[in-house]
PDB file of C-alpha atoms in Angstrom:
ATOM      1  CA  UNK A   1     -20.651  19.871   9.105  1.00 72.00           C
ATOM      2  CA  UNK A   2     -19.112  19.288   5.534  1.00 79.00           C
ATOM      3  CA  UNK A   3     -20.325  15.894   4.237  1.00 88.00           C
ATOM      4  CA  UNK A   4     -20.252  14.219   0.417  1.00 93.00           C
ATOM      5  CA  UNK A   5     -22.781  11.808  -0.701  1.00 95.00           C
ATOM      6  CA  UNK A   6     -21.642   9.272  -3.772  1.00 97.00           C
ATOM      7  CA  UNK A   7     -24.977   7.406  -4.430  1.00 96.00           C
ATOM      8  CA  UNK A   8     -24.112   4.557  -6.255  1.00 96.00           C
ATOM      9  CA  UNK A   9     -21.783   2.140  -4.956  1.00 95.00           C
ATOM     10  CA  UNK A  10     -20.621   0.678  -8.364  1.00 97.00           C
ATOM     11  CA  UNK A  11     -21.872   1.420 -11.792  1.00 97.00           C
ATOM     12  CA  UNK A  12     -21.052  -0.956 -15.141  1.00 97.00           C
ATOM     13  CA  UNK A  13     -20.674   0.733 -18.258  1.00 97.00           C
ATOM     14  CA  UNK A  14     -20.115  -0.865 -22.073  1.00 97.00           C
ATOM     15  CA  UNK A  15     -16.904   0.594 -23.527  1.00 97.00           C
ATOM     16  CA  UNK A  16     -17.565   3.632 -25.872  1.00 97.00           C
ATOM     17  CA  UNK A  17     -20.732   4.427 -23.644  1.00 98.00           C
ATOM     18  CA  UNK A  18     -21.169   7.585 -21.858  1.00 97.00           C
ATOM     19  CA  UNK A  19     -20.667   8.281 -18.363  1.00 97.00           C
ATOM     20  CA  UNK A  20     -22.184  10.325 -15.081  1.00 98.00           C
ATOM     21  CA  UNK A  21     -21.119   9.829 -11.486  1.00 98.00           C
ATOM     22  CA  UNK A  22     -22.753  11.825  -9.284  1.00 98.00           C
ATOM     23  CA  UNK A  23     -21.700  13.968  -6.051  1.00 97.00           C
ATOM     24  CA  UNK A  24     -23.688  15.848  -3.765  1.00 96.00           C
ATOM     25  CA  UNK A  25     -21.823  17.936  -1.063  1.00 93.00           C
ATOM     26  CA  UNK A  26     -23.484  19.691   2.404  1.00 88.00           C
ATOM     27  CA  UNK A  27     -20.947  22.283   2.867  1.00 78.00           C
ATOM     28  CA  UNK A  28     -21.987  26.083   4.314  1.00 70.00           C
ATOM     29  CA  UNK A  29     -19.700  28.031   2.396  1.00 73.00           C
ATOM     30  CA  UNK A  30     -18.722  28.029  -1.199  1.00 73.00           C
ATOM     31  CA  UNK A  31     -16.958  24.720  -1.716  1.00 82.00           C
ATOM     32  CA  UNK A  32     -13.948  23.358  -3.492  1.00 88.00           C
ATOM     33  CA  UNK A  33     -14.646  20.274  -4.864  1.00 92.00           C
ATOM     34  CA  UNK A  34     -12.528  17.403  -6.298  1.00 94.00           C
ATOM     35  CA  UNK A  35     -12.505  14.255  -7.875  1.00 97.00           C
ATOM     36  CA  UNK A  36      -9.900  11.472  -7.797  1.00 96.00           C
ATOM     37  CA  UNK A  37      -9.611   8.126  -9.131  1.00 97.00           C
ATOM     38  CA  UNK A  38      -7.532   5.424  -7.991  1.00 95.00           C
ATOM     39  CA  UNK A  39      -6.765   2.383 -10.051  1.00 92.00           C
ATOM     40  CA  UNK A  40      -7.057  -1.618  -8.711  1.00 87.00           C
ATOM     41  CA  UNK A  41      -4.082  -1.718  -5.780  1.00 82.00           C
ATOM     42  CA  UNK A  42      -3.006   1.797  -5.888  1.00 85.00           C
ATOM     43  CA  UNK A  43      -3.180   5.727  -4.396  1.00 87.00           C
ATOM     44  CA  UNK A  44      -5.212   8.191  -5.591  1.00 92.00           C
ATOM     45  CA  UNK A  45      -4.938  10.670  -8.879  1.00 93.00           C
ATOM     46  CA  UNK A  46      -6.498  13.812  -9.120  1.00 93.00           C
ATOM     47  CA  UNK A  47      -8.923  14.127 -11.798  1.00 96.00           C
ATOM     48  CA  UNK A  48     -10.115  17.394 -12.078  1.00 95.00           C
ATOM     49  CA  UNK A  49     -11.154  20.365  -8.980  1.00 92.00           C
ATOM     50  CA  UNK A  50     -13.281  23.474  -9.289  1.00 91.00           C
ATOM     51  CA  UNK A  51     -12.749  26.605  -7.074  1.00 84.00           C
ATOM     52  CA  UNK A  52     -14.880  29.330  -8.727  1.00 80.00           C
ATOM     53  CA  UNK A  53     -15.773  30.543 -12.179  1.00 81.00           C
ATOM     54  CA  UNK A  54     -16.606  28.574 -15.128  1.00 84.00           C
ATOM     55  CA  UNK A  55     -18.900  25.847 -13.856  1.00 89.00           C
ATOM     56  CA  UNK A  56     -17.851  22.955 -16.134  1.00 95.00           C
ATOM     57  CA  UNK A  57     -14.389  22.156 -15.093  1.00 95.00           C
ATOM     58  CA  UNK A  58     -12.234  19.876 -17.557  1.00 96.00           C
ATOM     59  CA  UNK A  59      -9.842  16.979 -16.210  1.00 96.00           C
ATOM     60  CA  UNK A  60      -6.893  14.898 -17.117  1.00 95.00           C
ATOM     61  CA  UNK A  61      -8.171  11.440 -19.259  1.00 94.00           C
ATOM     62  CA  UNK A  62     -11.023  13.305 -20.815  1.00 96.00           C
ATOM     63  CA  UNK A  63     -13.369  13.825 -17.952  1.00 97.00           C
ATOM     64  CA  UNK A  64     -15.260  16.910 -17.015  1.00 97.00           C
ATOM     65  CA  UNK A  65     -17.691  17.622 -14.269  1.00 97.00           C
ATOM     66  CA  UNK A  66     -20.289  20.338 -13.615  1.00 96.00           C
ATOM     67  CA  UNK A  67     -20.643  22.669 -10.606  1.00 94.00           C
ATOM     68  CA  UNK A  68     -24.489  22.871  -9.971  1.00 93.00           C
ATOM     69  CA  UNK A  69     -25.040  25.248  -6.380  1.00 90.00           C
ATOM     70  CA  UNK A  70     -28.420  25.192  -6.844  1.00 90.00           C
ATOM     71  CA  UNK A  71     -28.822  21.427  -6.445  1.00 92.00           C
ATOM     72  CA  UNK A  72     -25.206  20.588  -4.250  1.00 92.00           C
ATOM     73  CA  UNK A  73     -24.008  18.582  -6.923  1.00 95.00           C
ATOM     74  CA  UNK A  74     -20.437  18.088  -8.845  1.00 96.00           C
ATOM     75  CA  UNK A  75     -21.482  15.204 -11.318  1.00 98.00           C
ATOM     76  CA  UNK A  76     -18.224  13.534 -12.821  1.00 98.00           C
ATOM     77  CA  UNK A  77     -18.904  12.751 -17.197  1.00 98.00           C
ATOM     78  CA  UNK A  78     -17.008  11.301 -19.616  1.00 98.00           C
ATOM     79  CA  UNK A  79     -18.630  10.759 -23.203  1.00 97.00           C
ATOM     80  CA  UNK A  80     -16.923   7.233 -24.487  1.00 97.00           C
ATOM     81  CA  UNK A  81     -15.081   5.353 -21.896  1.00 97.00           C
ATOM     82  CA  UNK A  82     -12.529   3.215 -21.978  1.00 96.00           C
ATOM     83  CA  UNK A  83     -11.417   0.068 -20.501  1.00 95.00           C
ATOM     84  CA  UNK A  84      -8.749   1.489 -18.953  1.00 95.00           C
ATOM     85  CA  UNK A  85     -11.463   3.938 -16.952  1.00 96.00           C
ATOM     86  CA  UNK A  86     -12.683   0.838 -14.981  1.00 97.00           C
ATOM     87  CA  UNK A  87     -11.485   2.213 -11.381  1.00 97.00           C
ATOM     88  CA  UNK A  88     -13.097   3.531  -8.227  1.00 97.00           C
ATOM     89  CA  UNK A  89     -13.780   7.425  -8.136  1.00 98.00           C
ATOM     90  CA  UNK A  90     -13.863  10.302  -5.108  1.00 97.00           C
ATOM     91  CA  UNK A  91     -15.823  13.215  -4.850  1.00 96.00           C
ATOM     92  CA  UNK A  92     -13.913  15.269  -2.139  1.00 94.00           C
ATOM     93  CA  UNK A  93     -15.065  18.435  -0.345  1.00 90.00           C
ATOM     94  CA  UNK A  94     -12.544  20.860   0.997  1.00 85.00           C
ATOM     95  CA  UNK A  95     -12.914  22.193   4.543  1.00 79.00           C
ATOM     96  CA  UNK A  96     -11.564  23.606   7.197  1.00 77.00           C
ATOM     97  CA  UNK A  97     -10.933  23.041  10.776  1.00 76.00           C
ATOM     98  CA  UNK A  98     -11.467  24.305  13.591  1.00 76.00           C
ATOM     99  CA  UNK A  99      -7.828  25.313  14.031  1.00 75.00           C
ATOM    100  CA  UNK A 100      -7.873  26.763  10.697  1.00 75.00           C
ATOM    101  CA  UNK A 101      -6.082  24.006   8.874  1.00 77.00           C
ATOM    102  CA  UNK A 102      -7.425  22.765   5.266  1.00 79.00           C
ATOM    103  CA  UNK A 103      -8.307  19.278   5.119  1.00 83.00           C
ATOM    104  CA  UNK A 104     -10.787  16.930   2.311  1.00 86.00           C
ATOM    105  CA  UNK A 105     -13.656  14.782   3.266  1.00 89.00           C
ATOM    106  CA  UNK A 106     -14.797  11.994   1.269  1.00 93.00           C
ATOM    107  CA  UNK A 107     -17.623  10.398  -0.035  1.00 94.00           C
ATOM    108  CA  UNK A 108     -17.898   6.170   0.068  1.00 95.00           C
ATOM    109  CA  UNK A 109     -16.450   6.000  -3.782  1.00 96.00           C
ATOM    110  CA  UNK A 110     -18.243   4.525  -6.881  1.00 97.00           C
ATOM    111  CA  UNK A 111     -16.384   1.784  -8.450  1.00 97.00           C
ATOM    112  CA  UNK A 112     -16.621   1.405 -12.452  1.00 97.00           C
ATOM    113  CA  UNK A 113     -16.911  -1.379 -14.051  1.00 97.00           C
ATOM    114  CA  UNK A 114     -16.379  -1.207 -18.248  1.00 97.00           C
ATOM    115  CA  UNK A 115     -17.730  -4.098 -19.884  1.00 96.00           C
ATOM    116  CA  UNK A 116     -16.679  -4.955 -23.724  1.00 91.00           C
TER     117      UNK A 116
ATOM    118  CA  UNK B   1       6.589  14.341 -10.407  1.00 72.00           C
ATOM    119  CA  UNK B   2       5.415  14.835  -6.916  1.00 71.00           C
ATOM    120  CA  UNK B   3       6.168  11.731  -4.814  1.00 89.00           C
ATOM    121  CA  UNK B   4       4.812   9.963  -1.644  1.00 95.00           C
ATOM    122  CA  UNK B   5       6.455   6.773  -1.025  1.00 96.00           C
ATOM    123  CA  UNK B   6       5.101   4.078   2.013  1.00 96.00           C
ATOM    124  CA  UNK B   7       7.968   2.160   2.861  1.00 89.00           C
ATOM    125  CA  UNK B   8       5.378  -0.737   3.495  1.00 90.00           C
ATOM    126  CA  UNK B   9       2.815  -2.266   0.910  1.00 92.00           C
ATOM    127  CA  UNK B  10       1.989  -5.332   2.865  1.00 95.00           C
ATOM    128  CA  UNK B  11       2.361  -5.861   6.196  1.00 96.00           C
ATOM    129  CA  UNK B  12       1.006  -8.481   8.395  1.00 97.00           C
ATOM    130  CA  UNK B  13       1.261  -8.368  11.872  1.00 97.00           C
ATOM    131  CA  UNK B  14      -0.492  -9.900  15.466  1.00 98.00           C
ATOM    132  CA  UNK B  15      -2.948  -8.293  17.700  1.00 98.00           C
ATOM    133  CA  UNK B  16      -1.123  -6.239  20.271  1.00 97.00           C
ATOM    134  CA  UNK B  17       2.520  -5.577  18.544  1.00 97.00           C
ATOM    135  CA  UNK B  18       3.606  -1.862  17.683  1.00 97.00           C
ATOM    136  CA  UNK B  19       3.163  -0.829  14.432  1.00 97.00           C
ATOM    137  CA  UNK B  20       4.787   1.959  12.459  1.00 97.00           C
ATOM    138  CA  UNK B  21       3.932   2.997   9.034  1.00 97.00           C
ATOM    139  CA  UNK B  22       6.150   5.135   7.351  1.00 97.00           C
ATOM    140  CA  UNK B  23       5.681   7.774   4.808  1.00 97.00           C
ATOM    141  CA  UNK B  24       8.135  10.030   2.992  1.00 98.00           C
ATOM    142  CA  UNK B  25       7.831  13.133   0.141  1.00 97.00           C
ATOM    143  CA  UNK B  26       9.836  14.666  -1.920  1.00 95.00           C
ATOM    144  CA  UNK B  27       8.112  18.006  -2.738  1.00 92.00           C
ATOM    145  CA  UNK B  28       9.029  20.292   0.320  1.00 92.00           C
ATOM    146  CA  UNK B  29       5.449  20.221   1.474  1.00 93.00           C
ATOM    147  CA  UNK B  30       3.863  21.392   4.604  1.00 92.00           C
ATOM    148  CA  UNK B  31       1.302  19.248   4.700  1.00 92.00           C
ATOM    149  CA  UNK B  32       0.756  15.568   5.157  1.00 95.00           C
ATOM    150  CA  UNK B  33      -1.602  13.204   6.494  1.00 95.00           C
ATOM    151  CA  UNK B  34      -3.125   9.638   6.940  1.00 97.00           C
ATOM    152  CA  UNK B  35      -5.973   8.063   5.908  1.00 96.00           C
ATOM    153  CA  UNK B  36      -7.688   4.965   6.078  1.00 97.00           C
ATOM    154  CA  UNK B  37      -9.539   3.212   3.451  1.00 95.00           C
ATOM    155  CA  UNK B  38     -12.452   0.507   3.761  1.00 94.00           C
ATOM    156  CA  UNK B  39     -14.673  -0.699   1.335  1.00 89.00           C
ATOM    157  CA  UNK B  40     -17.989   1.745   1.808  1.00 88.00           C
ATOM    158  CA  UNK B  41     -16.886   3.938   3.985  1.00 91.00           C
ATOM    159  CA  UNK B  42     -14.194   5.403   1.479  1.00 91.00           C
ATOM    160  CA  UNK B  43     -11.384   7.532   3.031  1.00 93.00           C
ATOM    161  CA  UNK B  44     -11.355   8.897   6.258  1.00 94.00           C
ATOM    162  CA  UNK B  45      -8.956  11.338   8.347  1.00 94.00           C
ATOM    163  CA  UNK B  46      -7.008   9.794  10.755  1.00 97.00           C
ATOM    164  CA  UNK B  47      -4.054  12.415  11.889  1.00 96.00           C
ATOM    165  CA  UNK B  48      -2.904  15.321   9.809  1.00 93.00           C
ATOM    166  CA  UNK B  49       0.713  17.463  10.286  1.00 94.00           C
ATOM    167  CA  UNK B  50       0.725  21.071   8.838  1.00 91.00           C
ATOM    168  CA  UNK B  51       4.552  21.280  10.258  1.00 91.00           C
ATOM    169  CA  UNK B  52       6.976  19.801  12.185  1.00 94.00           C
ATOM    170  CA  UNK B  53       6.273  18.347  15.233  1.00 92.00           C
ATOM    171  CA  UNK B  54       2.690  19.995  14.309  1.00 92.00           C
ATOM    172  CA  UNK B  55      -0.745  17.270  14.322  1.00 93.00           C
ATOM    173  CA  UNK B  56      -4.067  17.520  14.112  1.00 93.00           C
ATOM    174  CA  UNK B  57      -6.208  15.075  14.880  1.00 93.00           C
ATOM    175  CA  UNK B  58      -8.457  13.685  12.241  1.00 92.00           C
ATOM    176  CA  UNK B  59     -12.004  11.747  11.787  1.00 91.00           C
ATOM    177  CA  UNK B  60     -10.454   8.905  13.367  1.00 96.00           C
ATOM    178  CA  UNK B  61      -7.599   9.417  15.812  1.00 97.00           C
ATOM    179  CA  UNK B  62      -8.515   6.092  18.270  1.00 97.00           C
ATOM    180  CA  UNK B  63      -5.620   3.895  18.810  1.00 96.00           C
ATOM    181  CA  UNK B  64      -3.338   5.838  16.427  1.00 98.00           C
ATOM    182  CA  UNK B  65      -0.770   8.143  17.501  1.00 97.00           C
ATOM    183  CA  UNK B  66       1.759  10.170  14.791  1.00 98.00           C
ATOM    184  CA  UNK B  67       5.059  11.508  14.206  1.00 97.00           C
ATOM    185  CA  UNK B  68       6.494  14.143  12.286  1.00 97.00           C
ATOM    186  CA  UNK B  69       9.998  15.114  13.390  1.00 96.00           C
ATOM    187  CA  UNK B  70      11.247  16.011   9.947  1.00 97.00           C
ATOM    188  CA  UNK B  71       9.659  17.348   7.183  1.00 96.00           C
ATOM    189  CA  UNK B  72       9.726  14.824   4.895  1.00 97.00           C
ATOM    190  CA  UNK B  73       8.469  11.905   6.933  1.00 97.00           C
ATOM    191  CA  UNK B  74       5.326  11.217   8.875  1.00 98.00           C
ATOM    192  CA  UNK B  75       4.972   8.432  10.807  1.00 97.00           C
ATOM    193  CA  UNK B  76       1.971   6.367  11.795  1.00 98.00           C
ATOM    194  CA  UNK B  77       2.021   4.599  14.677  1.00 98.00           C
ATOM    195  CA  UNK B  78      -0.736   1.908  16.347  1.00 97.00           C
ATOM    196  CA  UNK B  79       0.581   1.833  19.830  1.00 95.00           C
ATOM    197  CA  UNK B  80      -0.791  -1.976  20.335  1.00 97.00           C
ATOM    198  CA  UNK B  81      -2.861  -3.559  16.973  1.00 97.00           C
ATOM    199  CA  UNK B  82      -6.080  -4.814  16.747  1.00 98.00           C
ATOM    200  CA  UNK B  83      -7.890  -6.952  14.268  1.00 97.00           C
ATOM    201  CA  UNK B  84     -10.463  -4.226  13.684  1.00 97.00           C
ATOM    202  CA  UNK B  85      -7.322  -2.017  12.320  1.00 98.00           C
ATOM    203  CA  UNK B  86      -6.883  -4.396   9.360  1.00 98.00           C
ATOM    204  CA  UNK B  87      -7.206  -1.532   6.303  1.00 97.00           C
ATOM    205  CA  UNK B  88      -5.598   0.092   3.485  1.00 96.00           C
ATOM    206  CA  UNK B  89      -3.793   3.034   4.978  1.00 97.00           C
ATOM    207  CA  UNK B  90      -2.776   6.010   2.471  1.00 96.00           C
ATOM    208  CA  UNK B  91      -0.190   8.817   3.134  1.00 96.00           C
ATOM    209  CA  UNK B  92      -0.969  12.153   1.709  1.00 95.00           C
ATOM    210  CA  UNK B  93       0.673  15.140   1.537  1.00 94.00           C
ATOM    211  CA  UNK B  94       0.268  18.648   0.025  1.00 91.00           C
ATOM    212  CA  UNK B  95       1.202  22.641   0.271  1.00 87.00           C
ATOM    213  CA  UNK B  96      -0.126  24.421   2.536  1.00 80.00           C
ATOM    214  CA  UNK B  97       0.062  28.219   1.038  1.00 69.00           C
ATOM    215  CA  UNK B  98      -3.269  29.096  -0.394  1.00 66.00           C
ATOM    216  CA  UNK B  99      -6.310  27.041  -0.427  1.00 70.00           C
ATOM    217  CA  UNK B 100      -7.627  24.403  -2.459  1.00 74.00           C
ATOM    218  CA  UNK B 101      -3.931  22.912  -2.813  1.00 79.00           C
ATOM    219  CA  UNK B 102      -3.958  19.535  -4.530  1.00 84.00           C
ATOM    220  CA  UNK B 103      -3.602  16.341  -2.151  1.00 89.00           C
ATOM    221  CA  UNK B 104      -1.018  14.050  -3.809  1.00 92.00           C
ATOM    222  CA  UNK B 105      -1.023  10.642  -2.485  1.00 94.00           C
ATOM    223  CA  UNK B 106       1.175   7.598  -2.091  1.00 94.00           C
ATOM    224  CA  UNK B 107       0.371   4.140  -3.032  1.00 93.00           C
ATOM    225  CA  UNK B 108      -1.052   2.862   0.253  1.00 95.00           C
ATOM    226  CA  UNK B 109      -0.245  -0.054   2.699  1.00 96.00           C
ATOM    227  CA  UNK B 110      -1.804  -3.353   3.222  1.00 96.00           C
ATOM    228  CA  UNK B 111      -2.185  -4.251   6.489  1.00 97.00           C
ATOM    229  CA  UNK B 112      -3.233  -7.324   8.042  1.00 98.00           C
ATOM    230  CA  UNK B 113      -3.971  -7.516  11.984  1.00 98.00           C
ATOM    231  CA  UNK B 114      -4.366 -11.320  13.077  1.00 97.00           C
TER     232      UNK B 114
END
């Protein structure tokens, strides 16, 4: 069964600082993989998804993440962040049911916190 | 823009009353879905539609029931609420041609079981 691992709950970061949240997937087949963020109170905004190809996808508000098969990973980077990052962030894994119908699992989130 | 509106943001309501969430798009999509949200146990699947009248139940389903009679709308529905439903609940929807179709999602709803 498809499952995503985020293993830390909450990470602080100083502003400017770089940034890694990491994503491991169990999936049997080649995955799709997404992140999203969503901001204090509100839904969720996709950051950036890889299907296939280029391993180092490139997202909206300067992130990026890496595709690593070999390890079951999809780490989430930014190089400087900004206070306006601070947020809680999904690694999704796409999947399919047993009726054939598309659906995302999630992992537990890792909330951001930026400090000055 | 792609939107998902929830008619609801907060809603407080007593154990045992019927409880409908409602949840409407604008982008023609064929599929929608709901999800609840806890702290550390993230999202999970509760009921899914892929069409009209069409469900799929999620992760989840317990106590829930759904509705999808037009396109636009999908209902959530919790037949007679319980404390332990007290959660963020977020409406989803997407396309359904191809794979790997982005999820867009709506602002979720607040609610309160006492």
């Amino acid at each position: 069964a498809q499952s995503v691992t985020q293993p830390d709950i909450h990470i602080t970061v100083s502003e400017g600082a770089s940034l890694e949240l990491r994503c491991n997937y169990s999936y049997g087949a080649t995955p799709y993989l997404f992140w999203y963020v969503q901001s204090p109170g509100q839904g969720l905004q996709l950051l950036l998804k890889y299907f296939s190809g280029d391993t180092l996808v490139q997202g909206i508000k300067g992130f990026e993440a890496e595709f690593k098969r070999s390890q079951s990973s999809f780490n989430l980077r930014k190089p400087s962040v900004h206070w306006s990052d601070a947020a809680e962030y999904f690694c999704a894994v796409d999947y399919w049911s047993d009726f054939g119908n598309e659906k995302l699992t999630f992992g537990t989130g890792t909330r951001l916190t930026i400090i000055p | 823009d792609v939107k998902v509106t929830q008619s609801s943001r907060y809603l407080v309501k007593r154990t045992g009353e019927k409880v409908f969430l409602e949840c409407v798009q604008d982008m023609d999509h064929e599929n929608m879905f709901w999800y609840r949200q806890d702290p550390g146990l993230g999202l999970r699947l509760i009921y899914f539609s892929y069409d009209v009248k069409m469900k799929e139940k999620g992760d989840i389903p317990e106590g829930y029931s759904v509705s999808r009679e037009k396109k636009e709308r999908f209902s959530l529905i919790l037949e007679s609420a319980s404390t332990n439903q007290t959660s963020m609940y977020l409406c989803a929807s997407s396309f359904r041609q191809y794979s790997g179709n982005t999820i867009y999602f709506g602002e979720g709803s607040w609610l309160t079981v006492v």
